[in-house]
Amino acid sequence: MEHGEKVKQKINEADAVVIGGGSGLSAAAGYTYSGERFQRNFAEFIARYGLKDMYSAGFYPFPTKEEKWAYWSRHICCNRYDQEQNDLYMSIRALVEGRDHFVITTNVDHQFQAAGFDEERIFATQGDYGLFQCAKACHDKLYDNEEQVREMVKRQRDCRIPSSLIPKCPVCGGDMEVHLRCDGYFVEDRAWHEALNRYEEFIGKNRGNKILFLELGVGMNTPGIIKYPFWQMTADYEQAFYICLNKGQAWAPQEITEKALCIDADIADVVKSLQSAGSSHGEAVL
């Protein structure tokens, strides 16, 4: 049986599907952080600061806040606001349409929501580019940032924004930051905890059922959030099965090899093959 057919079979057999989405999924969807896309959107920043890619640029020590927010506003627009619905994410949604499912993701680009996944079935553990928080977490409220970010992009000149646009905490008056888990001040607000509770309830009610853990593009940067728990639950739950799609990093521990399928291939290619298989068998195309 071809890998694509096996994936489709396991999805069709499952009582519940847990999708684990990592950075490799967004890369497969075309949202790469390096190469031509980076060069096209950040040419002046590359020339001035010698930046190599969007990931490492996020840690660059910009000399001033005006320069920092010039870069970050461009980064947020590029990866959060200036993207249309993505075909790959929408195809994955169609793959589990009508089936009990839940998404846990370390991605912060909001693409699952943009593709039409139910917000109540998504746990974005590491934050969202579209939110600001107090840099020192003086309070736990999060703030939508689209209007501020777009104004920064509109008014930046020479890799700087006007000082008046630097975001400040409305409570303590200190700096604001993008809502990303990068230090001990990450805000886990009420909505974050409610999403965690819904995820844990979903796992709890399905642990005795045929539950499929479908891991997409999860690497070894933060394996303790998705990968290791998926492995452990696959081992612990009698009817669980684990599928890993990840080009260059598809593997599972020996203890669960009989309950696992690891596919070292581009996620977009595999999903496309599933669409073709469904069409050729007279099934609904994803």
mmCIF file with all atom_site columns, N, CA, C and O in Angstrom, residues 106-129:
data_model
loop_
_atom_site.group_PDB
_atom_site.id
_atom_site.type_symbol
_atom_site.label_atom_id
_atom_site.label_alt_id
_atom_site.label_comp_id
_atom_site.label_asym_id
_atom_site.label_entity_id
_atom_site.label_seq_id
_atom_site.pdbx_PDB_ins_code
_atom_site.Cartn_x
_atom_site.Cartn_y
_atom_site.Cartn_z
_atom_site.occupancy
_atom_site.B_iso_or_equiv
_atom_site.pdbx_formal_charge
_atom_site.auth_seq_id
_atom_site.auth_comp_id
_atom_site.auth_asym_id
_atom_site.auth_atom_id
_atom_site.pdbx_PDB_model_num
ATOM 1  N N  . THR A 1 106 ? 2.473   24.914 17.208 1.00 0.00 ? 106 THR A N  1
ATOM 2  C CA . THR A 1 106 ? 3.472   25.857 17.707 1.00 0.00 ? 106 THR A CA 1
ATOM 3  C C  . THR A 1 106 ? 3.615   27.034 16.755 1.00 0.00 ? 106 THR A C  1
ATOM 4  O O  . THR A 1 106 ? 4.369   27.970 17.030 1.00 0.00 ? 106 THR A O  1
ATOM 5  N N  . ASN A 1 107 ? 2.917   27.000 15.629 1.00 0.00 ? 107 ASN A N  1
ATOM 6  C CA . ASN A 1 107 ? 2.985   28.098 14.667 1.00 0.00 ? 107 ASN A CA 1
ATOM 7  C C  . ASN A 1 107 ? 2.234   29.312 15.203 1.00 0.00 ? 107 ASN A C  1
ATOM 8  O O  . ASN A 1 107 ? 1.206   29.179 15.871 1.00 0.00 ? 107 ASN A O  1
ATOM 9  N N  . VAL A 1 108 ? 2.722   30.483 14.855 1.00 0.00 ? 108 VAL A N  1
ATOM 10 C CA . VAL A 1 108 ? 2.132   31.727 15.367 1.00 0.00 ? 108 VAL A CA 1
ATOM 11 C C  . VAL A 1 108 ? 1.602   32.600 14.231 1.00 0.00 ? 108 VAL A C  1
ATOM 12 O O  . VAL A 1 108 ? 1.346   33.784 14.426 1.00 0.00 ? 108 VAL A O  1
ATOM 13 N N  . ASP A 1 109 ? 1.415   31.994 13.050 1.00 0.00 ? 109 ASP A N  1
ATOM 14 C CA . ASP A 1 109 ? 1.036   32.770 11.868 1.00 0.00 ? 109 ASP A CA 1
ATOM 15 C C  . ASP A 1 109 ? -0.463  32.758 11.575 1.00 0.00 ? 109 ASP A C  1
ATOM 16 O O  . ASP A 1 109 ? -0.897  33.320 10.575 1.00 0.00 ? 109 ASP A O  1
ATOM 17 N N  . HIS A 1 110 ? -1.262  32.096 12.409 1.00 0.00 ? 110 HIS A N  1
ATOM 18 C CA . HIS A 1 110 ? -2.729  32.157 12.324 1.00 0.00 ? 110 HIS A CA 1
ATOM 19 C C  . HIS A 1 110 ? -3.285  31.445 11.087 1.00 0.00 ? 110 HIS A C  1
ATOM 20 O O  . HIS A 1 110 ? -4.433  31.658 10.704 1.00 0.00 ? 110 HIS A O  1
ATOM 21 N N  . GLN A 1 111 ? -2.503  30.573 10.466 1.00 0.00 ? 111 GLN A N  1
ATOM 22 C CA . GLN A 1 111 ? -2.934  29.992 9.198  1.00 0.00 ? 111 GLN A CA 1
ATOM 23 C C  . GLN A 1 111 ? -4.035  28.942 9.356  1.00 0.00 ? 111 GLN A C  1
ATOM 24 O O  . GLN A 1 111 ? -4.857  28.767 8.453  1.00 0.00 ? 111 GLN A O  1
ATOM 25 N N  . PHE A 1 112 ? -4.058  28.224 10.466 1.00 0.00 ? 112 PHE A N  1
ATOM 26 C CA . PHE A 1 112 ? -5.162  27.285 10.675 1.00 0.00 ? 112 PHE A CA 1
ATOM 27 C C  . PHE A 1 112 ? -6.489  28.043 10.753 1.00 0.00 ? 112 PHE A C  1
ATOM 28 O O  . PHE A 1 112 ? -7.492  27.633 10.155 1.00 0.00 ? 112 PHE A O  1
ATOM 29 N N  . GLN A 1 113 ? -6.502  29.152 11.488 1.00 0.00 ? 113 GLN A N  1
ATOM 30 C CA . GLN A 1 113 ? -7.721  29.949 11.581 1.00 0.00 ? 113 GLN A CA 1
ATOM 31 C C  . GLN A 1 113 ? -8.096  30.522 10.213 1.00 0.00 ? 113 GLN A C  1
ATOM 32 O O  . GLN A 1 113 ? -9.270  30.513 9.824  1.00 0.00 ? 113 GLN A O  1
ATOM 33 N N  . ALA A 1 114 ? -7.103  31.021 9.482  1.00 0.00 ? 114 ALA A N  1
ATOM 34 C CA . ALA A 1 114 ? -7.360  31.626 8.179  1.00 0.00 ? 114 ALA A CA 1
ATOM 35 C C  . ALA A 1 114 ? -7.931  30.614 7.185  1.00 0.00 ? 114 ALA A C  1
ATOM 36 O O  . ALA A 1 114 ? -8.693  30.978 6.286  1.00 0.00 ? 114 ALA A O  1
ATOM 37 N N  . ALA A 1 115 ? -7.563  29.342 7.356  1.00 0.00 ? 115 ALA A N  1
ATOM 38 C CA . ALA A 1 115 ? -8.043  28.294 6.455  1.00 0.00 ? 115 ALA A CA 1
ATOM 39 C C  . ALA A 1 115 ? -9.439  27.800 6.818  1.00 0.00 ? 115 ALA A C  1
ATOM 40 O O  . ALA A 1 115 ? -9.990  26.947 6.119  1.00 0.00 ? 115 ALA A O  1
ATOM 41 N N  . GLY A 1 116 ? -9.990  28.319 7.891  1.00 0.00 ? 116 GLY A N  1
ATOM 42 C CA . GLY A 1 116 ? -11.363 27.971 8.237  1.00 0.00 ? 116 GLY A CA 1
ATOM 43 C C  . GLY A 1 116 ? -11.521 26.931 9.327  1.00 0.00 ? 116 GLY A C  1
ATOM 44 O O  . GLY A 1 116 ? -12.639 26.491 9.601  1.00 0.00 ? 116 GLY A O  1
ATOM 45 N N  . PHE A 1 117 ? -10.420 26.538 9.979  1.00 0.00 ? 117 PHE A N  1
ATOM 46 C CA . PHE A 1 117 ? -10.551 25.646 11.131 1.00 0.00 ? 117 PHE A CA 1
ATOM 47 C C  . PHE A 1 117 ? -11.306 26.383 12.238 1.00 0.00 ? 117 PHE A C  1
ATOM 48 O O  . PHE A 1 117 ? -11.134 27.584 12.443 1.00 0.00 ? 117 PHE A O  1
ATOM 49 N N  . ASP A 1 118 ? -12.130 25.650 12.942 1.00 0.00 ? 118 ASP A N  1
ATOM 50 C CA . ASP A 1 118 ? -12.899 26.203 14.045 1.00 0.00 ? 118 ASP A CA 1
ATOM 51 C C  . ASP A 1 118 ? -11.943 26.680 15.143 1.00 0.00 ? 118 ASP A C  1
ATOM 52 O O  . ASP A 1 118 ? -11.110 25.920 15.625 1.00 0.00 ? 118 ASP A O  1
ATOM 53 N N  . GLU A 1 119 ? -12.085 27.948 15.513 1.00 0.00 ? 119 GLU A N  1
ATOM 54 C CA . GLU A 1 119 ? -11.242 28.528 16.563 1.00 0.00 ? 119 GLU A CA 1
ATOM 55 C C  . GLU A 1 119 ? -11.311 27.717 17.852 1.00 0.00 ? 119 GLU A C  1
ATOM 56 O O  . GLU A 1 119 ? -10.329 27.630 18.596 1.00 0.00 ? 119 GLU A O  1
ATOM 57 N N  . GLU A 1 120 ? -12.468 27.107 18.109 1.00 0.00 ? 120 GLU A N  1
ATOM 58 C CA . GLU A 1 120 ? -12.648 26.333 19.332 1.00 0.00 ? 120 GLU A CA 1
ATOM 59 C C  . GLU A 1 120 ? -11.902 24.998 19.285 1.00 0.00 ? 120 GLU A C  1
ATOM 60 O O  . GLU A 1 120 ? -11.836 24.292 20.291 1.00 0.00 ? 120 GLU A O  1
ATOM 61 N N  . ARG A 1 121 ? -11.368 24.649 18.128 1.00 0.00 ? 121 ARG A N  1
ATOM 62 C CA . ARG A 1 121 ? -10.646 23.390 17.970 1.00 0.00 ? 121 ARG A CA 1
ATOM 63 C C  . ARG A 1 121 ? -9.156  23.631 17.693 1.00 0.00 ? 121 ARG A C  1
ATOM 64 O O  . ARG A 1 121 ? -8.491  22.783 17.103 1.00 0.00 ? 121 ARG A O  1
ATOM 65 N N  . ILE A 1 122 ? -8.642  24.779 18.104 1.00 0.00 ? 122 ILE A N  1
ATOM 66 C CA . ILE A 1 122 ? -7.239  25.115 17.885 1.00 0.00 ? 122 ILE A CA 1
ATOM 67 C C  . ILE A 1 122 ? -6.606  25.539 19.201 1.00 0.00 ? 122 ILE A C  1
ATOM 68 O O  . ILE A 1 122 ? -7.159  26.370 19.930 1.00 0.00 ? 122 ILE A O  1
ATOM 69 N N  . PHE A 1 123 ? -5.437  24.980 19.498 1.00 0.00 ? 123 PHE A N  1
ATOM 70 C CA . PHE A 1 123 ? -4.633  25.420 20.642 1.00 0.00 ? 123 PHE A CA 1
ATOM 71 C C  . PHE A 1 123 ? -3.283  25.864 20.099 1.00 0.00 ? 123 PHE A C  1
ATOM 72 O O  . PHE A 1 123 ? -2.438  25.044 19.743 1.00 0.00 ? 123 PHE A O  1
ATOM 73 N N  . ALA A 1 124 ? -3.108  27.187 19.991 1.00 0.00 ? 124 ALA A N  1
ATOM 74 C CA . ALA A 1 124 ? -1.845  27.765 19.517 1.00 0.00 ? 124 ALA A CA 1
ATOM 75 C C  . ALA A 1 124 ? -0.985  28.045 20.744 1.00 0.00 ? 124 ALA A C  1
ATOM 76 O O  . ALA A 1 124 ? -1.133  29.084 21.407 1.00 0.00 ? 124 ALA A O  1
ATOM 77 N N  . THR A 1 125 ? -0.080  27.145 21.042 1.00 0.00 ? 125 THR A N  1
ATOM 78 C CA . THR A 1 125 ? 0.613   27.158 22.329 1.00 0.00 ? 125 THR A CA 1
ATOM 79 C C  . THR A 1 125 ? 1.610   28.290 22.492 1.00 0.00 ? 125 THR A C  1
ATOM 80 O O  . THR A 1 125 ? 1.900   28.713 23.609 1.00 0.00 ? 125 THR A O  1
ATOM 81 N N  . GLN A 1 126 ? 2.161   28.783 21.369 1.00 0.00 ? 126 GLN A N  1
ATOM 82 C CA . GLN A 1 126 ? 3.298   29.698 21.455 1.00 0.00 ? 126 GLN A CA 1
ATOM 83 C C  . GLN A 1 126 ? 2.957   31.149 21.159 1.00 0.00 ? 126 GLN A C  1
ATOM 84 O O  . GLN A 1 126 ? 3.857   31.980 21.068 1.00 0.00 ? 126 GLN A O  1
ATOM 85 N N  . GLY A 1 127 ? 1.666   31.448 20.975 1.00 0.00 ? 127 GLY A N  1
ATOM 86 C CA . GLY A 1 127 ? 1.283   32.830 20.774 1.00 0.00 ? 127 GLY A CA 1
ATOM 87 C C  . GLY A 1 127 ? 0.748   33.101 19.384 1.00 0.00 ? 127 GLY A C  1
ATOM 88 O O  . GLY A 1 127 ? 0.365   32.191 18.645 1.00 0.00 ? 127 GLY A O  1
ATOM 89 N N  . ASP A 1 128 ? 0.741   34.388 19.013 1.00 0.00 ? 128 ASP A N  1
ATOM 90 C CA . ASP A 1 128 ? 0.163   34.815 17.734 1.00 0.00 ? 128 ASP A CA 1
ATOM 91 C C  . ASP A 1 128 ? 0.812   36.131 17.343 1.00 0.00 ? 128 ASP A C  1
ATOM 92 O O  . ASP A 1 128 ? 0.848   37.083 18.135 1.00 0.00 ? 128 ASP A O  1
ATOM 93 N N  . TYR A 1 129 ? 1.300   36.209 16.105 1.00 0.00 ? 129 TYR A N  1
ATOM 94 C CA . TYR A 1 129 ? 1.890   37.447 15.605 1.00 0.00 ? 129 TYR A CA 1
ATOM 95 C C  . TYR A 1 129 ? 0.912   38.616 15.672 1.00 0.00 ? 129 TYR A C  1
ATOM 96 O O  . TYR A 1 129 ? 1.319   39.779 15.697 1.00 0.00 ? 129 TYR A O  1
#
